[in-house]
GROMACS .gro file of C-alpha atoms in nm:
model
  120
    1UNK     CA    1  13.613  15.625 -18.349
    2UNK     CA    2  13.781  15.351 -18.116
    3UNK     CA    3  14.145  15.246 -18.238
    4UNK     CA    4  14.172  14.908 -18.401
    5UNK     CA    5  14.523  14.756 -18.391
    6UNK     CA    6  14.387  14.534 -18.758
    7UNK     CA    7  14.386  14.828 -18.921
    8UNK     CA    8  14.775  14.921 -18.856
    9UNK     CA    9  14.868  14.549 -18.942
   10UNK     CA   10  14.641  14.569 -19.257
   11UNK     CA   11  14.833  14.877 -19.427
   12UNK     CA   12  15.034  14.804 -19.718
   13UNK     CA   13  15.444  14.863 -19.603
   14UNK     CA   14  15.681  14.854 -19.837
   15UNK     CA   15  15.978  14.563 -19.862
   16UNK     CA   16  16.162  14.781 -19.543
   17UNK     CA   17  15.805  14.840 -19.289
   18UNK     CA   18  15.760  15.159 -19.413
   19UNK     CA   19  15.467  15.349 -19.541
   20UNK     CA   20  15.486  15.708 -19.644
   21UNK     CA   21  15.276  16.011 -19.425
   22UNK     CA   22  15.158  16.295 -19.588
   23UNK     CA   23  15.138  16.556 -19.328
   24UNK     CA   24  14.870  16.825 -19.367
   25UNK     CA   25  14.770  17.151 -19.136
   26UNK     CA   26  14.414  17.119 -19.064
   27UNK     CA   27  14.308  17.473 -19.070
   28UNK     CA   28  14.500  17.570 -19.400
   29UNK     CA   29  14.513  17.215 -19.564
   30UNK     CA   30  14.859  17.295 -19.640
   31UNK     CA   31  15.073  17.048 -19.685
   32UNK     CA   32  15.326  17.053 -19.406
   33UNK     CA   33  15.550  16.771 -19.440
   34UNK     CA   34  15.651  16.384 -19.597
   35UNK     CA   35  15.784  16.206 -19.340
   36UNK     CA   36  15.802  15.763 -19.315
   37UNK     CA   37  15.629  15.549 -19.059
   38UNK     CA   38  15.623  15.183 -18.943
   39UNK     CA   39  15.346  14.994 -18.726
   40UNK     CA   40  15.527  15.076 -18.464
   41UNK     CA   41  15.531  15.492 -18.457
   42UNK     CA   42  15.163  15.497 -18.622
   43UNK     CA   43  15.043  15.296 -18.288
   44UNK     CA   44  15.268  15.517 -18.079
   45UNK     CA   45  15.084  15.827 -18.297
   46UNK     CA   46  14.760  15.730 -18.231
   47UNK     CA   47  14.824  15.658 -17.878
   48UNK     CA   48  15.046  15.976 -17.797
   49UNK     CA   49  14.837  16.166 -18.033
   50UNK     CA   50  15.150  16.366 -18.194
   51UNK     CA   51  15.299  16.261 -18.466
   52UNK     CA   52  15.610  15.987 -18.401
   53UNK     CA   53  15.759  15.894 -18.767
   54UNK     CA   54  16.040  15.637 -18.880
   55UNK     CA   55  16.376  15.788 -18.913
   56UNK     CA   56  16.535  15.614 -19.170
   57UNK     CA   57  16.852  15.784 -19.122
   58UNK     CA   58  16.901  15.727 -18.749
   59UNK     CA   59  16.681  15.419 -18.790
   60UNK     CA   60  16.463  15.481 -18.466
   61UNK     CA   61  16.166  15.641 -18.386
   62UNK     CA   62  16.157  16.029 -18.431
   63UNK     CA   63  15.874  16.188 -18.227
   64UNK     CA   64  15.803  16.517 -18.386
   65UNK     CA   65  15.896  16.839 -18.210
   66UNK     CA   66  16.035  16.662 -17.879
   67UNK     CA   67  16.331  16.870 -17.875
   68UNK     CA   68  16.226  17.165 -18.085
   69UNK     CA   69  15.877  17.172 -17.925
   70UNK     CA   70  15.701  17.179 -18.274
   71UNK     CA   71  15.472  16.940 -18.196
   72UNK     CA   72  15.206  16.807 -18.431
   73UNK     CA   73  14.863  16.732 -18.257
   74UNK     CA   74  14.684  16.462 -18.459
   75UNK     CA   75  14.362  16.525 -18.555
   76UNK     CA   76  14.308  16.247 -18.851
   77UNK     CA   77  14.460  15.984 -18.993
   78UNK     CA   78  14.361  15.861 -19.359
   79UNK     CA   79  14.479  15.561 -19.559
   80UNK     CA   80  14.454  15.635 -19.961
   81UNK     CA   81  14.269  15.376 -20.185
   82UNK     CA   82  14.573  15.093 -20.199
   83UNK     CA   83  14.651  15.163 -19.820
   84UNK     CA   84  14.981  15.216 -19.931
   85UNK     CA   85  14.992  15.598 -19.804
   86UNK     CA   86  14.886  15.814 -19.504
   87UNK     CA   87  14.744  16.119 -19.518
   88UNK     CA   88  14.765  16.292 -19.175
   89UNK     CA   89  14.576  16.603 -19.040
   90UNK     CA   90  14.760  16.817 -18.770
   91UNK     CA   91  14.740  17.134 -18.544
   92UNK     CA   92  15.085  17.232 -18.538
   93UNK     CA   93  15.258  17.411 -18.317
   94UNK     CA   94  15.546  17.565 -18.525
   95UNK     CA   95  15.719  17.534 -18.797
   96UNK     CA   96  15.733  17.173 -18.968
   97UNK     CA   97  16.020  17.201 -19.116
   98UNK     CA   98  16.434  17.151 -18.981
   99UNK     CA   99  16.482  17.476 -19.127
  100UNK     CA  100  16.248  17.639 -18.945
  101UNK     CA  101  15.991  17.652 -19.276
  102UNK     CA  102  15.638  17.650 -19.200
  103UNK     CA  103  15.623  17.366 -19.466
  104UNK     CA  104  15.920  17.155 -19.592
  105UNK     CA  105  15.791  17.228 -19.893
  106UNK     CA  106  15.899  17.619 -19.907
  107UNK     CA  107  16.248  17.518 -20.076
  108UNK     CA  108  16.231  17.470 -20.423
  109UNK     CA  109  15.940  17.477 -20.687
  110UNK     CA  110  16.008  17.241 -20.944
  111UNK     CA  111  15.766  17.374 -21.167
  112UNK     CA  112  15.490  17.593 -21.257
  113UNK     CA  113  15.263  17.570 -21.536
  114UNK     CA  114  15.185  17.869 -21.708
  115UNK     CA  115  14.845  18.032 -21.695
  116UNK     CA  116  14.659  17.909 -22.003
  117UNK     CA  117  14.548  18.176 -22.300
  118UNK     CA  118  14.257  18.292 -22.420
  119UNK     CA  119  14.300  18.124 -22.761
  120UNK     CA  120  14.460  17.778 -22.575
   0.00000   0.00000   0.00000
């Protein structure tokens, strides 16, 4: 499908340019990774066709894996219902996480319902 520059300019950013990216492997559909982007990195995604996100810390562009060589090779790129969210499909080569993680999601469960009974 040929790249449309509307469709950037038509997501829904919040008040700073930002619109959260869900980051998902494509062969497990394990989520990987919540990272922000602006116009900006999600034309310079779709372009490079790696993931480049927002860092709001640094307040720059962050392309993923250019130092640690984890790259993430884009393979879709979905908008949810409001267009207020990204949900985006990798190959990745490595782990997605700083710590080395396969998924920054490896850290800490939160919680986990139980298995219901027989009589529930």
């Amino acid at each position: 499908m040929p790249f449309d520059k509307t469709t950037v300019a038509g997501l829904k950013y919040n008040e700073a340019g930002l619109i959260p990216a869900i980051v998902q492997s494509y062969s497990t559909g394990r989520v990987l990774m919540m990272a922000w982007m602006n116009a900006e990195s999600l034309v310079k995604t779709i372009e490079l066709g790696e993931t480049v996100f927002f860092s709001r810390s640094r307040q720059e562009l962050w392309h993923k894996g250019a130092t640690s060589g984890n790259t993430q090779i884009v393979r879709t790129i979905e908008a949810d219902c409001d267009s207020d969210a990204l949900l985006i499909r990798v190959d990745e080569n490595g782990p997605a996480c700083h710590t080395d993680a396969e998924s920054c999601f490896d850290v800490a469960t939160v919680f986990i319902a139980q298995e219901p009974t027989e009589n529930a």
